[in-house]
Amino acid sequence: AQSVTQPDIHITVSEGASLELRCNYSYGATPYLFWYVQSPGQGLQLLLKYFSGDTLVQGIKGFEAEFKRSQSSFNLRKPSVHWSDAAEYFCAVGEYGNKLVFGAGTILRVKS
Amino acid sequence: EPEVTQTPSHQVTQMGQEVILRCVPISNHLYFYWYRQILGQKVEFLVSFYNNEISEKSEIFDDQFSVERPDGSNFTLKIRSTKLEDSAMYFCASSHPSATNYGYTFGSGTRLTVV
């Protein structure tokens, strides 16, 4: 069965520190991979996506993610976190034209 | 940048009433979806729609739910007789037809509260 695991429910980092949010997936083939961000009560904003090519993808707001096929992982990173990055982050996987399967989300808190 | 538009942003309804949630997908997208997110929980797939028919639905999408694309632009989710447990944020999404430029865009959601 398709599944996405985000092992960290909450993460707290200091402003200016680096960030890595983990995502592991179980899927029959290499799926399309996405990271979305959600502020409280708001919609889902796409940060970045991967489906082929360079395994390091750049997204908006200074985020990047690296696809590692051997580890079935798609971890999200940011070199220097800003207070405005505090939100919930969702990893999602799917095939072309099909539903996305979401992880449970990681809530990021930023300390000033 | 093109957006998926959802209306209303908030809806409060009495248990047993019918509600219709509306969405305008991105105009050149061909696949349409509804998801829901119960407060504090993960985003769950409800249904996908392609070529004017349901292509996949989840266990959640039972007989009280229906979807329709009544014209060339709108995509609606109807809940026939709402229950308290239908209270959630409902997201519409649409995806781009190009496999090499695959975009999957969500609307800002409709918060449904059943009282």
JSON list of C-alpha atoms in Angstrom, two decimals:
[
{"chain": "A", "resi": 1, "resn": "ALA", "atom": "CA", "xyz": [0.00, 0.00, 0.00]},
{"chain": "A", "resi": 2, "resn": "GLN", "atom": "CA", "xyz": [1.14, 3.52, -0.70]},
{"chain": "A", "resi": 3, "resn": "SER", "atom": "CA", "xyz": [2.24, 5.45, 2.36]},
{"chain": "A", "resi": 4, "resn": "VAL", "atom": "CA", "xyz": [4.18, 8.52, 3.37]},
{"chain": "A", "resi": 5, "resn": "THR", "atom": "CA", "xyz": [5.97, 8.84, 6.68]},
{"chain": "A", "resi": 6, "resn": "GLN", "atom": "CA", "xyz": [6.99, 12.10, 8.24]},
{"chain": "A", "resi": 7, "resn": "PRO", "atom": "CA", "xyz": [8.63, 10.89, 11.43]},
{"chain": "A", "resi": 8, "resn": "ASP", "atom": "CA", "xyz": [8.80, 14.26, 13.18]},
{"chain": "A", "resi": 9, "resn": "ILE", "atom": "CA", "xyz": [5.46, 15.60, 14.36]},
{"chain": "A", "resi": 10, "resn": "HIS", "atom": "CA", "xyz": [6.98, 18.80, 15.77]},
{"chain": "A", "resi": 11, "resn": "ILE", "atom": "CA", "xyz": [10.33, 20.46, 15.14]},
{"chain": "A", "resi": 12, "resn": "THR", "atom": "CA", "xyz": [11.66, 23.59, 16.81]},
{"chain": "A", "resi": 13, "resn": "VAL", "atom": "CA", "xyz": [14.60, 25.50, 15.36]},
{"chain": "A", "resi": 14, "resn": "SER", "atom": "CA", "xyz": [16.14, 28.84, 16.11]},
{"chain": "A", "resi": 15, "resn": "GLU", "atom": "CA", "xyz": [15.80, 31.62, 13.60]},
{"chain": "A", "resi": 16, "resn": "GLY", "atom": "CA", "xyz": [18.80, 31.55, 11.27]},
{"chain": "A", "resi": 17, "resn": "ALA", "atom": "CA", "xyz": [19.50, 27.88, 11.91]},
{"chain": "A", "resi": 18, "resn": "SER", "atom": "CA", "xyz": [19.33, 25.23, 9.22]},
{"chain": "A", "resi": 19, "resn": "LEU", "atom": "CA", "xyz": [16.32, 22.96, 8.82]},
{"chain": "A", "resi": 20, "resn": "GLU", "atom": "CA", "xyz": [15.73, 19.46, 7.54]},
{"chain": "A", "resi": 21, "resn": "LEU", "atom": "CA", "xyz": [12.29, 17.86, 7.47]},
{"chain": "A", "resi": 22, "resn": "ARG", "atom": "CA", "xyz": [12.21, 14.17, 6.76]},
{"chain": "A", "resi": 23, "resn": "CYS", "atom": "CA", "xyz": [9.93, 12.29, 4.40]},
{"chain": "A", "resi": 24, "resn": "ASN", "atom": "CA", "xyz": [10.00, 8.61, 3.52]},
{"chain": "A", "resi": 25, "resn": "TYR", "atom": "CA", "xyz": [7.59, 6.93, 1.17]},
{"chain": "A", "resi": 26, "resn": "SER", "atom": "CA", "xyz": [6.47, 3.48, 0.17]},
{"chain": "A", "resi": 27, "resn": "TYR", "atom": "CA", "xyz": [5.35, 3.25, -3.41]},
{"chain": "A", "resi": 28, "resn": "GLY", "atom": "CA", "xyz": [5.38, 0.77, -6.28]},
{"chain": "A", "resi": 29, "resn": "ALA", "atom": "CA", "xyz": [7.43, 2.94, -8.60]},
{"chain": "A", "resi": 30, "resn": "THR", "atom": "CA", "xyz": [9.12, 6.30, -8.44]},
{"chain": "A", "resi": 31, "resn": "PRO", "atom": "CA", "xyz": [6.22, 8.63, -7.91]},
{"chain": "A", "resi": 32, "resn": "TYR", "atom": "CA", "xyz": [5.84, 12.33, -8.27]},
{"chain": "A", "resi": 33, "resn": "LEU", "atom": "CA", "xyz": [6.95, 13.93, -5.00]},
{"chain": "A", "resi": 34, "resn": "PHE", "atom": "CA", "xyz": [5.73, 17.15, -3.50]},
{"chain": "A", "resi": 35, "resn": "TRP", "atom": "CA", "xyz": [6.21, 19.35, -0.46]},
{"chain": "A", "resi": 36, "resn": "TYR", "atom": "CA", "xyz": [3.40, 21.66, 0.60]},
{"chain": "A", "resi": 37, "resn": "VAL", "atom": "CA", "xyz": [3.24, 24.23, 3.39]},
{"chain": "A", "resi": 38, "resn": "GLN", "atom": "CA", "xyz": [0.13, 25.17, 5.33]},
{"chain": "A", "resi": 39, "resn": "SER", "atom": "CA", "xyz": [-0.28, 28.10, 7.69]},
{"chain": "A", "resi": 40, "resn": "PRO", "atom": "CA", "xyz": [-3.01, 27.74, 10.35]},
{"chain": "A", "resi": 41, "resn": "GLY", "atom": "CA", "xyz": [-6.46, 27.81, 8.78]},
{"chain": "A", "resi": 42, "resn": "GLN", "atom": "CA", "xyz": [-5.03, 28.31, 5.32]},
{"chain": "A", "resi": 43, "resn": "GLY", "atom": "CA", "xyz": [-4.69, 26.31, 2.14]},
{"chain": "A", "resi": 44, "resn": "LEU", "atom": "CA", "xyz": [-1.85, 24.19, 0.82]},
{"chain": "A", "resi": 45, "resn": "GLN", "atom": "CA", "xyz": [0.93, 26.05, -0.93]},
{"chain": "A", "resi": 46, "resn": "LEU", "atom": "CA", "xyz": [3.28, 24.12, -3.16]},
{"chain": "A", "resi": 47, "resn": "LEU", "atom": "CA", "xyz": [6.93, 24.53, -2.16]},
{"chain": "A", "resi": 48, "resn": "LEU", "atom": "CA", "xyz": [8.51, 22.22, -4.70]},
{"chain": "A", "resi": 49, "resn": "LYS", "atom": "CA", "xyz": [8.04, 19.03, -6.68]},
{"chain": "A", "resi": 50, "resn": "TYR", "atom": "CA", "xyz": [10.12, 16.28, -8.25]},
{"chain": "A", "resi": 51, "resn": "PHE", "atom": "CA", "xyz": [9.45, 13.68, -10.87]},
{"chain": "A", "resi": 52, "resn": "SER", "atom": "CA", "xyz": [12.64, 13.17, -12.83]},
{"chain": "A", "resi": 53, "resn": "GLY", "atom": "CA", "xyz": [16.05, 14.61, -13.58]},
{"chain": "A", "resi": 54, "resn": "ASP", "atom": "CA", "xyz": [18.29, 16.30, -11.08]},
{"chain": "A", "resi": 55, "resn": "THR", "atom": "CA", "xyz": [17.61, 14.80, -7.68]},
{"chain": "A", "resi": 56, "resn": "LEU", "atom": "CA", "xyz": [18.13, 18.11, -5.91]},
{"chain": "A", "resi": 57, "resn": "VAL", "atom": "CA", "xyz": [15.20, 20.42, -6.59]},
{"chain": "A", "resi": 58, "resn": "GLN", "atom": "CA", "xyz": [14.84, 24.05, -5.70]},
{"chain": "A", "resi": 59, "resn": "GLY", "atom": "CA", "xyz": [11.59, 25.53, -4.57]},
{"chain": "A", "resi": 60, "resn": "ILE", "atom": "CA", "xyz": [10.10, 28.77, -3.39]},
{"chain": "A", "resi": 61, "resn": "LYS", "atom": "CA", "xyz": [11.07, 30.65, -0.24]},
{"chain": "A", "resi": 62, "resn": "GLY", "atom": "CA", "xyz": [14.62, 29.27, -0.32]},
{"chain": "A", "resi": 63, "resn": "PHE", "atom": "CA", "xyz": [13.62, 25.63, 0.21]},
{"chain": "A", "resi": 64, "resn": "GLU", "atom": "CA", "xyz": [15.19, 22.67, -1.52]},
{"chain": "A", "resi": 65, "resn": "ALA", "atom": "CA", "xyz": [14.63, 18.93, -1.39]},
{"chain": "A", "resi": 66, "resn": "GLU", "atom": "CA", "xyz": [16.72, 15.93, -2.33]},
{"chain": "A", "resi": 67, "resn": "PHE", "atom": "CA", "xyz": [15.30, 12.72, -3.76]},
{"chain": "A", "resi": 68, "resn": "LYS", "atom": "CA", "xyz": [17.20, 9.60, -2.73]},
{"chain": "A", "resi": 69, "resn": "ARG", "atom": "CA", "xyz": [15.85, 6.57, -4.53]},
{"chain": "A", "resi": 70, "resn": "SER", "atom": "CA", "xyz": [17.86, 4.09, -2.47]},
{"chain": "A", "resi": 71, "resn": "GLN", "atom": "CA", "xyz": [16.37, 5.43, 0.75]},
{"chain": "A", "resi": 72, "resn": "SER", "atom": "CA", "xyz": [12.89, 6.21, -0.63]},
{"chain": "A", "resi": 73, "resn": "SER", "atom": "CA", "xyz": [13.31, 9.64, 0.86]},
{"chain": "A", "resi": 74, "resn": "PHE", "atom": "CA", "xyz": [12.54, 13.19, -0.17]},
{"chain": "A", "resi": 75, "resn": "ASN", "atom": "CA", "xyz": [13.80, 15.42, 2.62]},
{"chain": "A", "resi": 76, "resn": "LEU", "atom": "CA", "xyz": [13.14, 19.15, 2.68]},
{"chain": "A", "resi": 77, "resn": "ARG", "atom": "CA", "xyz": [15.91, 21.55, 3.66]},
{"chain": "A", "resi": 78, "resn": "LYS", "atom": "CA", "xyz": [16.48, 25.22, 4.21]},
{"chain": "A", "resi": 79, "resn": "PRO", "atom": "CA", "xyz": [19.89, 26.67, 5.12]},
{"chain": "A", "resi": 80, "resn": "SER", "atom": "CA", "xyz": [18.59, 29.53, 7.26]},
{"chain": "A", "resi": 81, "resn": "VAL", "atom": "CA", "xyz": [15.10, 29.55, 8.73]},
{"chain": "A", "resi": 82, "resn": "HIS", "atom": "CA", "xyz": [13.06, 32.73, 9.09]},
{"chain": "A", "resi": 83, "resn": "TRP", "atom": "CA", "xyz": [10.32, 33.30, 11.67]},
{"chain": "A", "resi": 84, "resn": "SER", "atom": "CA", "xyz": [7.80, 33.41, 8.81]},
{"chain": "A", "resi": 85, "resn": "ASP", "atom": "CA", "xyz": [8.59, 29.77, 7.99]},
{"chain": "A", "resi": 86, "resn": "ALA", "atom": "CA", "xyz": [6.66, 28.61, 11.05]},
{"chain": "A", "resi": 87, "resn": "ALA", "atom": "CA", "xyz": [3.86, 26.47, 9.63]},
{"chain": "A", "resi": 88, "resn": "GLU", "atom": "CA", "xyz": [2.95, 22.86, 8.99]},
{"chain": "A", "resi": 89, "resn": "TYR", "atom": "CA", "xyz": [4.75, 21.04, 6.20]},
{"chain": "A", "resi": 90, "resn": "PHE", "atom": "CA", "xyz": [3.32, 18.11, 4.28]},
{"chain": "A", "resi": 91, "resn": "CYS", "atom": "CA", "xyz": [5.11, 15.67, 2.04]},
{"chain": "A", "resi": 92, "resn": "ALA", "atom": "CA", "xyz": [2.92, 14.04, -0.63]},
{"chain": "A", "resi": 93, "resn": "VAL", "atom": "CA", "xyz": [3.44, 11.40, -3.31]},
{"chain": "A", "resi": 94, "resn": "GLY", "atom": "CA", "xyz": [1.41, 10.25, -6.28]},
{"chain": "A", "resi": 95, "resn": "GLU", "atom": "CA", "xyz": [1.36, 9.11, -9.86]},
{"chain": "A", "resi": 96, "resn": "TYR", "atom": "CA", "xyz": [0.51, 11.23, -12.84]},
{"chain": "A", "resi": 97, "resn": "GLY", "atom": "CA", "xyz": [-3.20, 11.97, -12.94]},
{"chain": "A", "resi": 98, "resn": "ASN", "atom": "CA", "xyz": [-3.91, 10.19, -9.68]},
{"chain": "A", "resi": 99, "resn": "LYS", "atom": "CA", "xyz": [-4.54, 11.07, -6.06]},
{"chain": "A", "resi": 100, "resn": "LEU", "atom": "CA", "xyz": [-1.82, 12.28, -3.76]},
{"chain": "A", "resi": 101, "resn": "VAL", "atom": "CA", "xyz": [-1.05, 10.43, -0.56]},
{"chain": "A", "resi": 102, "resn": "PHE", "atom": "CA", "xyz": [-0.05, 12.80, 2.22]},
{"chain": "A", "resi": 103, "resn": "GLY", "atom": "CA", "xyz": [2.13, 12.37, 5.24]},
{"chain": "A", "resi": 104, "resn": "ALA", "atom": "CA", "xyz": [0.83, 13.35, 8.66]},
{"chain": "A", "resi": 105, "resn": "GLY", "atom": "CA", "xyz": [2.70, 16.64, 8.54]},
{"chain": "A", "resi": 106, "resn": "THR", "atom": "CA", "xyz": [5.48, 18.26, 10.54]},
{"chain": "A", "resi": 107, "resn": "ILE", "atom": "CA", "xyz": [4.76, 21.37, 12.56]},
{"chain": "A", "resi": 108, "resn": "LEU", "atom": "CA", "xyz": [7.70, 23.77, 12.47]},
{"chain": "A", "resi": 109, "resn": "ARG", "atom": "CA", "xyz": [8.17, 26.24, 15.29]},
{"chain": "A", "resi": 110, "resn": "VAL", "atom": "CA", "xyz": [10.82, 28.93, 14.97]},
{"chain": "A", "resi": 111, "resn": "LYS", "atom": "CA", "xyz": [12.44, 30.38, 18.09]},
{"chain": "A", "resi": 112, "resn": "SER", "atom": "CA", "xyz": [13.64, 33.96, 17.96]},
{"chain": "B", "resi": 1, "resn": "GLU", "atom": "CA", "xyz": [0.06, 32.43, -11.50]},
{"chain": "B", "resi": 2, "resn": "PRO", "atom": "CA", "xyz": [-3.18, 30.51, -12.15]},
{"chain": "B", "resi": 3, "resn": "GLU", "atom": "CA", "xyz": [-5.19, 29.56, -9.09]},
{"chain": "B", "resi": 4, "resn": "VAL", "atom": "CA", "xyz": [-7.82, 27.08, -8.05]},
{"chain": "B", "resi": 5, "resn": "THR", "atom": "CA", "xyz": [-10.71, 29.07, -6.58]},
{"chain": "B", "resi": 6, "resn": "GLN", "atom": "CA", "xyz": [-13.02, 27.70, -3.92]},
{"chain": "B", "resi": 7, "resn": "THR", "atom": "CA", "xyz": [-16.25, 29.16, -2.57]},
{"chain": "B", "resi": 8, "resn": "PRO", "atom": "CA", "xyz": [-17.41, 29.73, 0.05]},
{"chain": "B", "resi": 9, "resn": "SER", "atom": "CA", "xyz": [-14.39, 30.01, 2.32]},
{"chain": "B", "resi": 10, "resn": "HIS", "atom": "CA", "xyz": [-16.53, 29.13, 5.34]},
{"chain": "B", "resi": 11, "resn": "GLN", "atom": "CA", "xyz": [-19.85, 27.35, 5.58]},
{"chain": "B", "resi": 12, "resn": "VAL", "atom": "CA", "xyz": [-21.88, 26.55, 8.65]},
{"chain": "B", "resi": 13, "resn": "THR", "atom": "CA", "xyz": [-24.76, 24.13, 8.21]},
{"chain": "B", "resi": 14, "resn": "GLN", "atom": "CA", "xyz": [-27.20, 22.20, 10.34]},
{"chain": "B", "resi": 15, "resn": "MET", "atom": "CA", "xyz": [-26.88, 18.46, 10.61]},
{"chain": "B", "resi": 16, "resn": "GLY", "atom": "CA", "xyz": [-28.95, 16.74, 7.94]},
{"chain": "B", "resi": 17, "resn": "GLN", "atom": "CA", "xyz": [-28.80, 19.64, 5.52]},
{"chain": "B", "resi": 18, "resn": "GLU", "atom": "CA", "xyz": [-27.33, 19.45, 2.04]},
{"chain": "B", "resi": 19, "resn": "VAL", "atom": "CA", "xyz": [-24.28, 21.51, 1.16]},
{"chain": "B", "resi": 20, "resn": "ILE", "atom": "CA", "xyz": [-22.58, 22.22, -2.13]},
{"chain": "B", "resi": 21, "resn": "LEU", "atom": "CA", "xyz": [-18.96, 23.24, -2.18]},
{"chain": "B", "resi": 22, "resn": "ARG", "atom": "CA", "xyz": [-17.77, 24.93, -5.32]},
{"chain": "B", "resi": 23, "resn": "CYS", "atom": "CA", "xyz": [-14.47, 25.01, -7.11]},
{"chain": "B", "resi": 24, "resn": "VAL", "atom": "CA", "xyz": [-13.10, 26.56, -10.26]},
{"chain": "B", "resi": 25, "resn": "PRO", "atom": "CA", "xyz": [-10.05, 24.54, -11.34]},
{"chain": "B", "resi": 26, "resn": "ILE", "atom": "CA", "xyz": [-7.25, 25.94, -13.47]},
{"chain": "B", "resi": 27, "resn": "SER", "atom": "CA", "xyz": [-8.57, 26.23, -16.99]},
{"chain": "B", "resi": 28, "resn": "ASN", "atom": "CA", "xyz": [-6.20, 23.90, -18.87]},
{"chain": "B", "resi": 29, "resn": "HIS", "atom": "CA", "xyz": [-6.10, 21.23, -16.18]},
{"chain": "B", "resi": 30, "resn": "LEU", "atom": "CA", "xyz": [-7.84, 17.94, -16.90]},
{"chain": "B", "resi": 31, "resn": "TYR", "atom": "CA", "xyz": [-7.84, 16.10, -13.58]},
{"chain": "B", "resi": 32, "resn": "PHE", "atom": "CA", "xyz": [-9.88, 17.34, -10.65]},
{"chain": "B", "resi": 33, "resn": "TYR", "atom": "CA", "xyz": [-9.91, 16.22, -7.04]},
{"chain": "B", "resi": 34, "resn": "TRP", "atom": "CA", "xyz": [-11.49, 16.75, -3.67]},
{"chain": "B", "resi": 35, "resn": "TYR", "atom": "CA", "xyz": [-9.63, 16.20, -0.42]},
{"chain": "B", "resi": 36, "resn": "ARG", "atom": "CA", "xyz": [-10.58, 16.87, 3.16]},
{"chain": "B", "resi": 37, "resn": "GLN", "atom": "CA", "xyz": [-8.66, 17.64, 6.31]},
{"chain": "B", "resi": 38, "resn": "ILE", "atom": "CA", "xyz": [-10.28, 17.17, 9.68]},
{"chain": "B", "resi": 39, "resn": "LEU", "atom": "CA", "xyz": [-8.87, 19.65, 12.19]},
{"chain": "B", "resi": 40, "resn": "GLY", "atom": "CA", "xyz": [-5.42, 18.58, 13.33]},
{"chain": "B", "resi": 41, "resn": "GLN", "atom": "CA", "xyz": [-5.27, 15.59, 11.01]},
{"chain": "B", "resi": 42, "resn": "LYS", "atom": "CA", "xyz": [-3.68, 14.76, 7.69]},
{"chain": "B", "resi": 43, "resn": "VAL", "atom": "CA", "xyz": [-5.08, 15.59, 4.27]},
{"chain": "B", "resi": 44, "resn": "GLU", "atom": "CA", "xyz": [-7.23, 12.73, 2.96]},
{"chain": "B", "resi": 45, "resn": "PHE", "atom": "CA", "xyz": [-8.22, 11.97, -0.61]},
{"chain": "B", "resi": 46, "resn": "LEU", "atom": "CA", "xyz": [-11.94, 11.84, -1.37]},
{"chain": "B", "resi": 47, "resn": "VAL", "atom": "CA", "xyz": [-12.40, 11.58, -5.13]},
{"chain": "B", "resi": 48, "resn": "SER", "atom": "CA", "xyz": [-10.78, 12.20, -8.49]},
{"chain": "B", "resi": 49, "resn": "PHE", "atom": "CA", "xyz": [-12.60, 13.19, -11.66]},
{"chain": "B", "resi": 50, "resn": "TYR", "atom": "CA", "xyz": [-11.44, 12.95, -15.26]},
{"chain": "B", "resi": 51, "resn": "ASN", "atom": "CA", "xyz": [-13.23, 13.13, -18.59]},
{"chain": "B", "resi": 52, "resn": "ASN", "atom": "CA", "xyz": [-16.55, 13.83, -16.88]},
{"chain": "B", "resi": 53, "resn": "GLU", "atom": "CA", "xyz": [-16.53, 10.82, -14.64]},
{"chain": "B", "resi": 54, "resn": "ILE", "atom": "CA", "xyz": [-15.16, 9.65, -11.32]},
{"chain": "B", "resi": 55, "resn": "SER", "atom": "CA", "xyz": [-11.83, 7.94, -11.85]},
{"chain": "B", "resi": 56, "resn": "GLU", "atom": "CA", "xyz": [-11.18, 6.96, -8.24]},
{"chain": "B", "resi": 57, "resn": "LYS", "atom": "CA", "xyz": [-12.86, 7.40, -4.88]},
{"chain": "B", "resi": 58, "resn": "SER", "atom": "CA", "xyz": [-11.90, 6.61, -1.34]},
{"chain": "B", "resi": 59, "resn": "GLU", "atom": "CA", "xyz": [-13.83, 4.75, 1.34]},
{"chain": "B", "resi": 60, "resn": "ILE", "atom": "CA", "xyz": [-14.82, 8.11, 2.78]},
{"chain": "B", "resi": 61, "resn": "PHE", "atom": "CA", "xyz": [-16.66, 9.02, -0.43]},
{"chain": "B", "resi": 62, "resn": "ASP", "atom": "CA", "xyz": [-19.87, 7.13, 0.29]},
{"chain": "B", "resi": 63, "resn": "ASP", "atom": "CA", "xyz": [-23.36, 7.58, -1.13]},
{"chain": "B", "resi": 64, "resn": "GLN", "atom": "CA", "xyz": [-23.92, 10.88, 0.63]},
{"chain": "B", "resi": 65, "resn": "PHE", "atom": "CA", "xyz": [-21.20, 12.47, -1.49]},
{"chain": "B", "resi": 66, "resn": "SER", "atom": "CA", "xyz": [-21.38, 13.36, -5.16]},
{"chain": "B", "resi": 67, "resn": "VAL", "atom": "CA", "xyz": [-19.36, 15.42, -7.59]},
{"chain": "B", "resi": 68, "resn": "GLU", "atom": "CA", "xyz": [-20.32, 17.23, -10.72]},
{"chain": "B", "resi": 69, "resn": "ARG", "atom": "CA", "xyz": [-18.82, 19.38, -13.41]},
{"chain": "B", "resi": 70, "resn": "PRO", "atom": "CA", "xyz": [-21.98, 21.20, -14.44]},
{"chain": "B", "resi": 71, "resn": "ASP", "atom": "CA", "xyz": [-20.31, 23.43, -17.01]},
{"chain": "B", "resi": 72, "resn": "GLY", "atom": "CA", "xyz": [-16.87, 23.99, -18.48]},
{"chain": "B", "resi": 73, "resn": "SER", "atom": "CA", "xyz": [-15.44, 25.69, -15.44]},
{"chain": "B", "resi": 74, "resn": "ASN", "atom": "CA", "xyz": [-17.04, 24.64, -12.15]},
{"chain": "B", "resi": 75, "resn": "PHE", "atom": "CA", "xyz": [-16.43, 21.47, -10.17]},
{"chain": "B", "resi": 76, "resn": "THR", "atom": "CA", "xyz": [-18.72, 20.84, -7.20]},
{"chain": "B", "resi": 77, "resn": "LEU", "atom": "CA", "xyz": [-18.84, 18.55, -4.21]},
{"chain": "B", "resi": 78, "resn": "LYS", "atom": "CA", "xyz": [-22.28, 17.86, -2.76]},
{"chain": "B", "resi": 79, "resn": "ILE", "atom": "CA", "xyz": [-22.87, 16.36, 0.65]},
{"chain": "B", "resi": 80, "resn": "ARG", "atom": "CA", "xyz": [-26.48, 15.23, 0.73]},
{"chain": "B", "resi": 81, "resn": "SER", "atom": "CA", "xyz": [-27.21, 14.95, 4.44]},
{"chain": "B", "resi": 82, "resn": "THR", "atom": "CA", "xyz": [-24.42, 16.36, 6.54]},
{"chain": "B", "resi": 83, "resn": "LYS", "atom": "CA", "xyz": [-23.24, 14.75, 9.75]},
{"chain": "B", "resi": 84, "resn": "LEU", "atom": "CA", "xyz": [-21.23, 16.24, 12.57]},
{"chain": "B", "resi": 85, "resn": "GLU", "atom": "CA", "xyz": [-18.20, 14.24, 11.46]},
{"chain": "B", "resi": 86, "resn": "ASP", "atom": "CA", "xyz": [-18.27, 15.94, 8.05]},
{"chain": "B", "resi": 87, "resn": "SER", "atom": "CA", "xyz": [-16.90, 19.06, 9.72]},
{"chain": "B", "resi": 88, "resn": "ALA", "atom": "CA", "xyz": [-13.54, 19.62, 8.07]},
{"chain": "B", "resi": 89, "resn": "MET", "atom": "CA", "xyz": [-11.59, 21.73, 5.62]},
{"chain": "B", "resi": 90, "resn": "TYR", "atom": "CA", "xyz": [-12.37, 20.62, 2.08]},
{"chain": "B", "resi": 91, "resn": "PHE", "atom": "CA", "xyz": [-9.78, 21.24, -0.60]},
{"chain": "B", "resi": 92, "resn": "CYS", "atom": "CA", "xyz": [-10.29, 21.16, -4.33]},
{"chain": "B", "resi": 93, "resn": "ALA", "atom": "CA", "xyz": [-7.28, 20.48, -6.54]},
{"chain": "B", "resi": 94, "resn": "SER", "atom": "CA", "xyz": [-6.55, 20.19, -10.21]},
{"chain": "B", "resi": 95, "resn": "SER", "atom": "CA", "xyz": [-3.57, 18.81, -12.09]},
{"chain": "B", "resi": 96, "resn": "HIS", "atom": "CA", "xyz": [-1.88, 19.72, -15.31]},
{"chain": "B", "resi": 97, "resn": "PRO", "atom": "CA", "xyz": [-2.15, 17.38, -18.30]},
{"chain": "B", "resi": 98, "resn": "SER", "atom": "CA", "xyz": [1.55, 17.44, -19.10]},
{"chain": "B", "resi": 99, "resn": "ALA", "atom": "CA", "xyz": [3.49, 14.64, -17.44]},
{"chain": "B", "resi": 100, "resn": "THR", "atom": "CA", "xyz": [6.73, 16.57, -17.79]},
{"chain": "B", "resi": 101, "resn": "ASN", "atom": "CA", "xyz": [5.37, 19.78, -16.36]},
{"chain": "B", "resi": 102, "resn": "TYR", "atom": "CA", "xyz": [3.09, 18.18, -13.83]},
{"chain": "B", "resi": 103, "resn": "GLY", "atom": "CA", "xyz": [1.50, 20.71, -11.56]},
{"chain": "B", "resi": 104, "resn": "TYR", "atom": "CA", "xyz": [-0.89, 19.82, -8.78]},
{"chain": "B", "resi": 105, "resn": "THR", "atom": "CA", "xyz": [-2.57, 22.92, -7.40]},
{"chain": "B", "resi": 106, "resn": "PHE", "atom": "CA", "xyz": [-4.82, 23.18, -4.40]},
{"chain": "B", "resi": 107, "resn": "GLY", "atom": "CA", "xyz": [-7.43, 25.79, -3.66]},
{"chain": "B", "resi": 108, "resn": "SER", "atom": "CA", "xyz": [-7.48, 27.67, -0.39]},
{"chain": "B", "resi": 109, "resn": "GLY", "atom": "CA", "xyz": [-10.21, 25.42, 0.98]},
{"chain": "B", "resi": 110, "resn": "THR", "atom": "CA", "xyz": [-13.75, 25.61, 2.35]},
{"chain": "B", "resi": 111, "resn": "ARG", "atom": "CA", "xyz": [-14.09, 25.21, 6.10]},
{"chain": "B", "resi": 112, "resn": "LEU", "atom": "CA", "xyz": [-17.31, 23.31, 6.69]},
{"chain": "B", "resi": 113, "resn": "THR", "atom": "CA", "xyz": [-18.81, 23.30, 10.16]},
{"chain": "B", "resi": 114, "resn": "VAL", "atom": "CA", "xyz": [-21.78, 21.06, 10.83]},
{"chain": "B", "resi": 115, "resn": "VAL", "atom": "CA", "xyz": [-23.76, 21.96, 13.95]}
]
